[in-house]
Short mmCIF file of C-alpha atoms and ligand atoms in Angstrom, two decimals:
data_model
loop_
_atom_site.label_atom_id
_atom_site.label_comp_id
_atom_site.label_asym_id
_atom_site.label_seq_id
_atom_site.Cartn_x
_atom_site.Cartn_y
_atom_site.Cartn_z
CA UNK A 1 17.72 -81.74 -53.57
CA UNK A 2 14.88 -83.86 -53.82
CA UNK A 3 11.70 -83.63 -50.97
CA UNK A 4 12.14 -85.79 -47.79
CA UNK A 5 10.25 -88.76 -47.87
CA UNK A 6 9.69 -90.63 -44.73
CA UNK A 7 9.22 -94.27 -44.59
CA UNK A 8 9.25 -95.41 -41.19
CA UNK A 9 8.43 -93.73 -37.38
CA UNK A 10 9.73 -95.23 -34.66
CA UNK A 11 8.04 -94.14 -31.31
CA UNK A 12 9.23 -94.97 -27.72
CA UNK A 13 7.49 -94.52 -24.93
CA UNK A 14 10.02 -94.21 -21.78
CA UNK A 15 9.66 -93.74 -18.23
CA UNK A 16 12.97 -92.25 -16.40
CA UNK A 17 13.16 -91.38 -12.57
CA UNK A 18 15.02 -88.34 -11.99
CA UNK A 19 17.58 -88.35 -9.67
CA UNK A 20 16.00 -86.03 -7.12
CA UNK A 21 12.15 -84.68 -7.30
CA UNK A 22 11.70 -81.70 -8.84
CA UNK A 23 8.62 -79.34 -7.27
CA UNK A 24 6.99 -76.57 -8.11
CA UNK A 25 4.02 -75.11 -6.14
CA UNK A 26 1.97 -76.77 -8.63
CA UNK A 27 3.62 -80.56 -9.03
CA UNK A 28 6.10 -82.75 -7.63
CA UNK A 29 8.10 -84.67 -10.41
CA UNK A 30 9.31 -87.87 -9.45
CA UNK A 31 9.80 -89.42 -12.79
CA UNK A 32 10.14 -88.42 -16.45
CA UNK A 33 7.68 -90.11 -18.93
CA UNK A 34 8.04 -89.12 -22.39
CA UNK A 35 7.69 -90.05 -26.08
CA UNK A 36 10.73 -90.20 -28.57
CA UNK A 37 10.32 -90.81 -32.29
CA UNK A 38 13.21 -91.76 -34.56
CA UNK A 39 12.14 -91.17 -38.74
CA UNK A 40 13.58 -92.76 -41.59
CA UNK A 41 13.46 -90.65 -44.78
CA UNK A 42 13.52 -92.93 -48.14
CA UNK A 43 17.90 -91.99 -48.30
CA UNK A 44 18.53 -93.63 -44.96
CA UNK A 45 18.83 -90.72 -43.18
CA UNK A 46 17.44 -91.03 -39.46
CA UNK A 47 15.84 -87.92 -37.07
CA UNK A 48 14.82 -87.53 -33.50
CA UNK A 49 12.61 -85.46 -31.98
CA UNK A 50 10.93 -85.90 -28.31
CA UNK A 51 7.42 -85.15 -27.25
CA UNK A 52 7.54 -82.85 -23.91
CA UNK A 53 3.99 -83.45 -22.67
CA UNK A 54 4.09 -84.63 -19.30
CA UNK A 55 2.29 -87.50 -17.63
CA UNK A 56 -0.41 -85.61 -16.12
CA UNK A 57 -1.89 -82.09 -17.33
CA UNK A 58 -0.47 -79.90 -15.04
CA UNK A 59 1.58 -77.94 -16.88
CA UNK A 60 -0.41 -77.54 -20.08
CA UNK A 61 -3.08 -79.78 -21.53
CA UNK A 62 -1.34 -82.25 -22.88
CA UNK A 63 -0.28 -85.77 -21.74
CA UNK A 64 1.67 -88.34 -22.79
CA UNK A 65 -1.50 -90.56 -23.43
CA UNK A 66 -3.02 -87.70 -25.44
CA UNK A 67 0.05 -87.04 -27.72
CA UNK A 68 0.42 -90.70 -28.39
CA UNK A 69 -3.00 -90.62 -28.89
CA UNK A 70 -2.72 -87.85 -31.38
CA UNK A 71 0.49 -89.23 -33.26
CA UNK A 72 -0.50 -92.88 -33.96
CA UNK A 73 -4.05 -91.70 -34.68
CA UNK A 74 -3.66 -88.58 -37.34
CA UNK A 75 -0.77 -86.61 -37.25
CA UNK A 76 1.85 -89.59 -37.92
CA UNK A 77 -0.56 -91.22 -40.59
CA UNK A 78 -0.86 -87.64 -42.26
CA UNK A 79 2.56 -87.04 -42.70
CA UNK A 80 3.56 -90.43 -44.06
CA UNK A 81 0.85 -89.81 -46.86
CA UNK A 82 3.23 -86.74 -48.52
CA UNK A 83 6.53 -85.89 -49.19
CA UNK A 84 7.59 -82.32 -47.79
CA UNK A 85 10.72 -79.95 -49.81
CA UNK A 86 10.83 -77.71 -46.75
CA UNK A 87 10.42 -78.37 -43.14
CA UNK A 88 7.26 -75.66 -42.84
CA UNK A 89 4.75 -77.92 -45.54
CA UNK A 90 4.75 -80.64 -42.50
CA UNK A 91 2.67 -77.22 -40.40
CA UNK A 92 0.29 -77.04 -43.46
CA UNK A 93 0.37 -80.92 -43.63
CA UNK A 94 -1.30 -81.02 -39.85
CA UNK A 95 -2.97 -78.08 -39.85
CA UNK A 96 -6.63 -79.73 -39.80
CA UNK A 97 -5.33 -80.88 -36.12
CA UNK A 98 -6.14 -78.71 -33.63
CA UNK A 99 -3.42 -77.71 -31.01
CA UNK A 100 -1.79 -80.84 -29.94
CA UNK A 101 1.27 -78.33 -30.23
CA UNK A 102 3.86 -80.80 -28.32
CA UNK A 103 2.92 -83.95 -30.23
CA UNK A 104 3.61 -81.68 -33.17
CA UNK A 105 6.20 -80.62 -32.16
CA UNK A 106 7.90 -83.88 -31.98
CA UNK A 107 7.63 -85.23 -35.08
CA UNK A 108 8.58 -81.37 -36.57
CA UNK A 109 11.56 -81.45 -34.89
CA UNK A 110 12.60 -85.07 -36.37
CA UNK A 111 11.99 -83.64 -39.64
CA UNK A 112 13.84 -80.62 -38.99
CA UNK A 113 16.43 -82.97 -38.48
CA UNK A 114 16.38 -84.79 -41.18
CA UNK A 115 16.56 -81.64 -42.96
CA UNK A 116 19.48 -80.30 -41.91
CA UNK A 117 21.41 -83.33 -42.16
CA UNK A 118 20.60 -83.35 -45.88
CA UNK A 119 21.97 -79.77 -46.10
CA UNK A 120 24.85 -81.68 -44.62
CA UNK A 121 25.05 -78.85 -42.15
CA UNK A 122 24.41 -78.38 -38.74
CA UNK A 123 20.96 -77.33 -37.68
CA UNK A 124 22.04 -74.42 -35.90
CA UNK A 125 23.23 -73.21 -38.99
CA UNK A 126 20.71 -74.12 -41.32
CA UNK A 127 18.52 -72.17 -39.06
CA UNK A 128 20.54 -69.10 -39.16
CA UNK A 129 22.15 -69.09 -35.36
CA UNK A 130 25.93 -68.38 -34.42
CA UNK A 131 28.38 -70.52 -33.68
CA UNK A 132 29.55 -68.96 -29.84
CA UNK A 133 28.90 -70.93 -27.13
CA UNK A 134 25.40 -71.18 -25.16
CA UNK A 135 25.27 -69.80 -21.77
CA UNK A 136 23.77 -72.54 -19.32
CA UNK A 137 21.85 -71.73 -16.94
CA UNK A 138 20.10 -74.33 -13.69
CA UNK A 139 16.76 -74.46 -12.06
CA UNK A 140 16.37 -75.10 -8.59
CA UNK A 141 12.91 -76.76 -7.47
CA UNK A 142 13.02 -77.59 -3.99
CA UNK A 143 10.70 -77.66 -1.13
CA UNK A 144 12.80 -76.45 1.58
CA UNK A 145 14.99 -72.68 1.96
CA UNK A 146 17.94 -75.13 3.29
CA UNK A 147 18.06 -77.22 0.10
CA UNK A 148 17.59 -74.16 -1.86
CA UNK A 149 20.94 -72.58 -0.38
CA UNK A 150 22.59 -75.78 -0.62
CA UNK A 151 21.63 -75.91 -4.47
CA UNK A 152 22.69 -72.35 -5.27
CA UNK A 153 26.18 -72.75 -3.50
CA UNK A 154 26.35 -76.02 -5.85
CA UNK A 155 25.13 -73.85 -8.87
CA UNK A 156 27.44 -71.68 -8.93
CA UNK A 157 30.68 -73.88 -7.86
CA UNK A 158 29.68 -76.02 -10.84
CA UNK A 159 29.86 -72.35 -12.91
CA UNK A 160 26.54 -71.91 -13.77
CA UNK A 161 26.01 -68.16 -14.94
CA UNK A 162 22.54 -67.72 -13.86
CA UNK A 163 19.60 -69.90 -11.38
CA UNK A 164 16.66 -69.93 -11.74
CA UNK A 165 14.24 -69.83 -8.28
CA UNK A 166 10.90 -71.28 -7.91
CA UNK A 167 8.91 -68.49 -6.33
CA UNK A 168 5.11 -68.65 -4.93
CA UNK A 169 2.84 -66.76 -2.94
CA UNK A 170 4.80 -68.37 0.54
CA UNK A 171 8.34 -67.12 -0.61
CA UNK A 172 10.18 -64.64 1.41
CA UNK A 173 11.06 -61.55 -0.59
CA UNK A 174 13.76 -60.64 2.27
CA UNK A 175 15.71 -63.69 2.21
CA UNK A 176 16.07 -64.00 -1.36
CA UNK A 177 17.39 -60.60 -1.60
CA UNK A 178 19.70 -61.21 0.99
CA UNK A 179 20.94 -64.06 -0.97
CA UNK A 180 21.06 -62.60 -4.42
CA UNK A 181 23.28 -59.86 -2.99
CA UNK A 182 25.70 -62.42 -2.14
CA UNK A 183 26.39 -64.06 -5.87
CA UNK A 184 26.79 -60.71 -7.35
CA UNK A 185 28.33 -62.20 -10.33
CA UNK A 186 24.97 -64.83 -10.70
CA UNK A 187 22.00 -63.72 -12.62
CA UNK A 188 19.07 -64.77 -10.43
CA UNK A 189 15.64 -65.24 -12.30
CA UNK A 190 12.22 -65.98 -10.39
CA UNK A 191 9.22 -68.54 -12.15
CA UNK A 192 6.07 -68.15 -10.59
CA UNK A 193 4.40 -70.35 -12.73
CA UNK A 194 1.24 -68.25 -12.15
CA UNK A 195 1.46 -68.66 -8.62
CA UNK A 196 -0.31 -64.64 -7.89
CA UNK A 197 -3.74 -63.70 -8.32
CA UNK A 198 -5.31 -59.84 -8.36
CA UNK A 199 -5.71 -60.53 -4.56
CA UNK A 200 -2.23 -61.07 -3.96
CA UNK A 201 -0.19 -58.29 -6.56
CA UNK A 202 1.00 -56.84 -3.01
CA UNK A 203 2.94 -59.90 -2.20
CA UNK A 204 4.03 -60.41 -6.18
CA UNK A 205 5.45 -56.46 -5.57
CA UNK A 206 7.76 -57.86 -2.76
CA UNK A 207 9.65 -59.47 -5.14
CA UNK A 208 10.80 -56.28 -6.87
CA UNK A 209 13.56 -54.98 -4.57
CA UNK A 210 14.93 -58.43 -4.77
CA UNK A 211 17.46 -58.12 -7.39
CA UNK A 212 16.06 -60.93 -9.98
CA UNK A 213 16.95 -59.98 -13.58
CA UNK A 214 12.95 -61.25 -14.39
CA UNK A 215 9.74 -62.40 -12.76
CA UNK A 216 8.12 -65.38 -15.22
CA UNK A 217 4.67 -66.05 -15.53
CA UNK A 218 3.38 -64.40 -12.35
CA UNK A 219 -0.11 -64.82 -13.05
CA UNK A 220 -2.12 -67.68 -14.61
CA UNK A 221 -2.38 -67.73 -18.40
CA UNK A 222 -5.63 -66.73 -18.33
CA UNK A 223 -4.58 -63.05 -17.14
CA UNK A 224 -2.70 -61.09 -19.14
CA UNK A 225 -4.65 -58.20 -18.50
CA UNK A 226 -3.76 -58.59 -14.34
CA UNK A 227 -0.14 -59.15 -15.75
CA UNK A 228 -0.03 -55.80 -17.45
CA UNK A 229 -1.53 -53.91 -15.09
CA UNK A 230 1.08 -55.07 -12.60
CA UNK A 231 4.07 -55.20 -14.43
CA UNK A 232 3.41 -51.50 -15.12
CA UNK A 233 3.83 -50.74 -11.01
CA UNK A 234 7.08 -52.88 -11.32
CA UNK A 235 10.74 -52.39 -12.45
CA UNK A 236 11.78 -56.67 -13.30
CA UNK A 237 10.70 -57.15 -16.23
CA UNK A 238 7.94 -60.17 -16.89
CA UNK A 239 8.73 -63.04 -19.20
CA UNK A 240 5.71 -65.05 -20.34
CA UNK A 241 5.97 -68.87 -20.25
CA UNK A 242 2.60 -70.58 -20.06
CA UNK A 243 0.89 -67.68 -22.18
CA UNK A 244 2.66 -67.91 -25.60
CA UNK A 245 1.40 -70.72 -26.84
CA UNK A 246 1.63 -69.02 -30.53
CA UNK A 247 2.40 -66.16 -32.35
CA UNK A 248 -0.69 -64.79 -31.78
CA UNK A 249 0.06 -64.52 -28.14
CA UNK A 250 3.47 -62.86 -28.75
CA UNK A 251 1.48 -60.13 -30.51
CA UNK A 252 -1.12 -59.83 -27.81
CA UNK A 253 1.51 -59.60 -25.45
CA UNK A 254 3.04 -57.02 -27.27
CA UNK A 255 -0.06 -55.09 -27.61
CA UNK A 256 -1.19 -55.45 -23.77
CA UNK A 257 2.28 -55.04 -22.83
CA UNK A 258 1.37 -57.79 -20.15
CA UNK A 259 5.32 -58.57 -20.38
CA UNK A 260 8.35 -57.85 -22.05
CA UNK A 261 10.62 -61.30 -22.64
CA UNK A 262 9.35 -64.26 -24.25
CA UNK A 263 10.57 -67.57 -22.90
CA UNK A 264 10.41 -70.04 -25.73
CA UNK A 265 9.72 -73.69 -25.40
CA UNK A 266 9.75 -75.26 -28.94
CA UNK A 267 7.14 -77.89 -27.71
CA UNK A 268 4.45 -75.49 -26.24
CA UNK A 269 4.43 -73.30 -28.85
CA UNK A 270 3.91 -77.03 -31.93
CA UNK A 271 7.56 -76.76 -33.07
CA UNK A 272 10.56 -74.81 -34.38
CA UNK A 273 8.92 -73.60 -37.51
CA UNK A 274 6.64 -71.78 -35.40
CA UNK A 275 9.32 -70.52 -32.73
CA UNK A 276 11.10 -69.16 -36.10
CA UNK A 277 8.65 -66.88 -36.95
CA UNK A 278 7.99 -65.78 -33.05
CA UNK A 279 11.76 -65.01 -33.33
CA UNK A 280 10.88 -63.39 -36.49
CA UNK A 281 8.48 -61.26 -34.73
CA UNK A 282 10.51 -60.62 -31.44
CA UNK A 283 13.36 -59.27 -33.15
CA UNK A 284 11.42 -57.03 -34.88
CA UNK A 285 9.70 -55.84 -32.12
CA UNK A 286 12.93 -55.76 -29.86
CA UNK A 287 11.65 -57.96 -27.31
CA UNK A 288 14.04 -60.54 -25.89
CA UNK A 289 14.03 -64.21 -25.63
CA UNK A 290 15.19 -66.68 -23.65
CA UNK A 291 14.92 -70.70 -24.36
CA UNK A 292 12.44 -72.56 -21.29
CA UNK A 293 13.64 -75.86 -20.18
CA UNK A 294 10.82 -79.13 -19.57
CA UNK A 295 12.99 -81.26 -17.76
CA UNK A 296 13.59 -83.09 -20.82
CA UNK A 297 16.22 -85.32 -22.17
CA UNK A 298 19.32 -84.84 -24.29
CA UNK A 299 16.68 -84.67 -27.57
CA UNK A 300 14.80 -81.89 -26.93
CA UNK A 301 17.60 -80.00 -25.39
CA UNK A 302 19.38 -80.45 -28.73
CA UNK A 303 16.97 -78.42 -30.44
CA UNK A 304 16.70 -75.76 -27.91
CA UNK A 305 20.68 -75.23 -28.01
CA UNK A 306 20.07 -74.64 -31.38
CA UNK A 307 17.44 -72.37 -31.10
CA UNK A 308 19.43 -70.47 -28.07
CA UNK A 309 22.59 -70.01 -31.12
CA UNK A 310 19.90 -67.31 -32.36
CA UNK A 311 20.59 -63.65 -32.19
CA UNK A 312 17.05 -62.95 -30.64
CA UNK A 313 17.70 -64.86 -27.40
CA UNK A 314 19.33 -62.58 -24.97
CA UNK A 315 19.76 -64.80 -21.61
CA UNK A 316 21.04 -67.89 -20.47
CA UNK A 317 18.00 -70.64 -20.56
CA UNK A 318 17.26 -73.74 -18.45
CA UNK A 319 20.14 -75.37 -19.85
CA UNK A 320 21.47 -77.76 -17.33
CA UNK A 321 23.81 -80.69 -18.00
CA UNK A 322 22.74 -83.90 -18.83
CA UNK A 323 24.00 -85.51 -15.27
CA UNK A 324 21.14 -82.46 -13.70
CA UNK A 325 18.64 -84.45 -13.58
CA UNK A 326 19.55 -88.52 -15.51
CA UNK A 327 21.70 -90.95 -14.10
CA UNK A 328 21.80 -91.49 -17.89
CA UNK A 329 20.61 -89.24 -20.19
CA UNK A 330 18.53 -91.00 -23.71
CA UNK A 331 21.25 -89.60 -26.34
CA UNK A 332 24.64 -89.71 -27.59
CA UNK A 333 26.71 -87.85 -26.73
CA UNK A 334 25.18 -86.03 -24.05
CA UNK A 335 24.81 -82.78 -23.28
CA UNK A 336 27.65 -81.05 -20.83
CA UNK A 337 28.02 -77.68 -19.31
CA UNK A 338 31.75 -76.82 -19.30
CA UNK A 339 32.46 -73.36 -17.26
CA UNK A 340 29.12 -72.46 -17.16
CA UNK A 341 28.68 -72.78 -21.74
CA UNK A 342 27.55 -75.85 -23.83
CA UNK A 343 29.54 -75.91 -26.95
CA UNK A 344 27.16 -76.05 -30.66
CA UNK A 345 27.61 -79.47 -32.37
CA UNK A 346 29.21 -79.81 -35.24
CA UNK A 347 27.74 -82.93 -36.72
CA UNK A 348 25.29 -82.47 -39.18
CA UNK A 349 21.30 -82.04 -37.99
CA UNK A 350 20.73 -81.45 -34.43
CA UNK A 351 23.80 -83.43 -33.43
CA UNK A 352 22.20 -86.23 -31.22
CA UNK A 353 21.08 -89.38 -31.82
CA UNK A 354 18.88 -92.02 -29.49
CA UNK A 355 21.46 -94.36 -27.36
CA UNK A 356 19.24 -97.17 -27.90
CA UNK A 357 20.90 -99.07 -24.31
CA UNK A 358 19.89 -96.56 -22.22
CA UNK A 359 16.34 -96.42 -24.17
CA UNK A 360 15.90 -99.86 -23.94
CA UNK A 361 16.18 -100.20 -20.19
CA UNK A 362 13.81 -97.55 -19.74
CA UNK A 363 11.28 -98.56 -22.93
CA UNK A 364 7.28 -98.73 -21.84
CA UNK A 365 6.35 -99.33 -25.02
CA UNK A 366 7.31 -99.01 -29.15
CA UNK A 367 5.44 -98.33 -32.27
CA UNK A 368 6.61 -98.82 -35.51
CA UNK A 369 4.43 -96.88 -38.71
CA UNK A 370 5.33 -97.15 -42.16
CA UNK A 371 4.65 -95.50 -45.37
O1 OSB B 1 7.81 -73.44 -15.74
O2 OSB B 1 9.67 -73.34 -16.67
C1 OSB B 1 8.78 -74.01 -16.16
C2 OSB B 1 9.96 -77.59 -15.94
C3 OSB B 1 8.80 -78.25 -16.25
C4 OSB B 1 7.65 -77.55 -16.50
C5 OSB B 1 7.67 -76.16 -16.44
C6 OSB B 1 8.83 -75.49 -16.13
C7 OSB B 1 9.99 -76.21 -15.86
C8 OSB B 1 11.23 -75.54 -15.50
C9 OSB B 1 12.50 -75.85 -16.24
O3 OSB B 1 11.28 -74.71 -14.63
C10 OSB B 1 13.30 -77.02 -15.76
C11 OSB B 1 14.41 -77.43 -16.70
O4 OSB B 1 15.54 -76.95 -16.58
O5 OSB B 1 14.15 -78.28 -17.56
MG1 MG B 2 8.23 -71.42 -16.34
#
């Protein structure tokens, strides 16, 4: 088979509002900004990836300004200088970029894509996952207790196998376990988002009698150290979002034992050649992982599905329908939760492709490159 070629990138800047705000202690989300790219390789064959930075750095330190910034300037140029046999010689390709890990990530993912579809298999399969169904699993970000009950009843009538809470340093340990008891059959999870600091590990220990099947990312990123010396005075395990931001963190985490799941998000972490070899390294090491959502469209939740079909994830991820959070999602066809699973494609590649009518209405602005 001879090495991809690309000729043209396609990128689309898009602003979406989301049906209702999504809020963390650290940002309300309103709308949905983000960059998609669409590649042409030199045989026709087109792939999509989407850029997960945010609008503002409040997650990580990326934006969509910077990544844009980043792709037009040197990582797009770079890559349509060379030709690439295996999806990994794009990493080499942009290695003299420093971080930029979600604009990478983008474009890696389109040429993942691209990949697979010239295997003429699905990427799921290319990538070594199974073919069983993906267990989805919803995130509810809300400001009030009374909207949070309201959600969870909704969660779990809709047959979601596991919710995800929002927890901070004002959350009531007693009510939550009082409400966990009552969906038995629900795995509960709690995101701090590093909410706790070493002054406030006595509130974070509330949280440990209130039946969640893991506390992620109690403490900032910047303290792992705090994070092991809690976890080791707690029984819920810790999963690490905002500190694995490579595999070099996986291995420090393993080392500190500051946690004991990895939560995986393709985009933080520059792309799925990257999460491969974390999953590499997790399975070895017997530590579970479980696939982070960014409130992202129908692209990137392509690639995490297949990424989830892996035999190193062990729970249900942020994997909520496309309706969750679009009126209408940015792909074709979209994603859907049926009895709480997401079936794998079987189209060849990820299995999605841009529905350019929805993108249009939504379009900021487009960028075409060529070779
Ligand atoms: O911390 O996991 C997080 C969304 C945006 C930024 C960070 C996080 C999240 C979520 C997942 O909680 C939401 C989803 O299902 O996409
Ligand atoms: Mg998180």
């Amino acid at each position: 088979m001879g090495n991809i070629q690309i000729k043209r990138v396609t990128l689309y800047h898009v602003r979406v509002p989301l049906k209702r705000p999504f809020t963390t202690h650290l940002q309300e989300v309103l709308d949905r900004e983000s960059i998609l790219i669409e590649m042409l390789d030199d045989q026709g064959n087109i792939g999509v990836g989407e850029c997960v930075a945010f609008s503002s750095p409040w997650y990580t330190e990326e934006t969509v300004e910077t990544a844009w910034l980043a792709l037009e300037n040197w990582i797009i140029p770079a890559m349509l200088k060379q030709t690439f046999a295996y999806p990994n010689e794009l990493d080499h390709c942009l290695s003299f970029i420093k971080r930029n890990h979600m604009a990478k990530s983008a474009v890696n993912h389109a040429l993942w894509d691209i990949y697979a579809q010239k295997q003429q298999k699905p990427l799921w399969q290319v990538i070594g996952g199974s073919s069983r169904p993906i267990e989805a699993g919803v995130v509810v970000a809300v400001t009030s207790e009374a909207e949070m009950y309201v959600d969870i009843e909704s969660a779990v009538s809709s047959g979601y196998k596991r919710i995800k809470l929002k927890i901070s340093e004002l959350s009531n340990p007693q009510n939550l376990k009082e409400l966990i008891a009552k969906y038995p059959e629900t795995l509960f999870f709690a995101d701090a988002n590093g909410a706790f600091t070493k002054d406030s590990i006595h509130l974070l220990q509330e949280f440990d009698e209130c039946g969640f099947t893991l506390i992620e990312q109690p403490f900032s990123e910047h303290q792992n150290k705090l994070s092991a010396i809690a976890q080791k005075t707690m029984k819920t395990p810790f999963a690490l979002d905002e500190s694995i931001a490579s595999i070099q963190d996986v291995d420090e985490m393993i080392d500190q034992q500051s946690a004991k799941i990895v939560v995986m998000k393709q985009g933080r972490v520059g792309g799925l050649s990257n999460a491969l070899c974390i999953h590499e390294k997790c399975l070895k090491a017997d530590v579970p992982l479980w696939v982070g959502g960014m409130i992202e469209f129908g692209v990137s939740k392509a690639f995490n599905l297949a990424f989830a079909s892996l035999p190193g994830v062990k729970y249900p991820g942020d994997f909520s329908s496309s309706n969750h959070f679009w009126n209408h999602d940015l792909v074709e066809p979209i994603i859907n939760v049926h009895h709480g699973e997401i079936q794998l494609p079987k189209l060849h590649g990820v299995g999605v492709k841009l529905n350019h009518k929805i993108v249009d209405q939504y379009e900021v602005r487009r960028k075409l490159f060529y070779a």
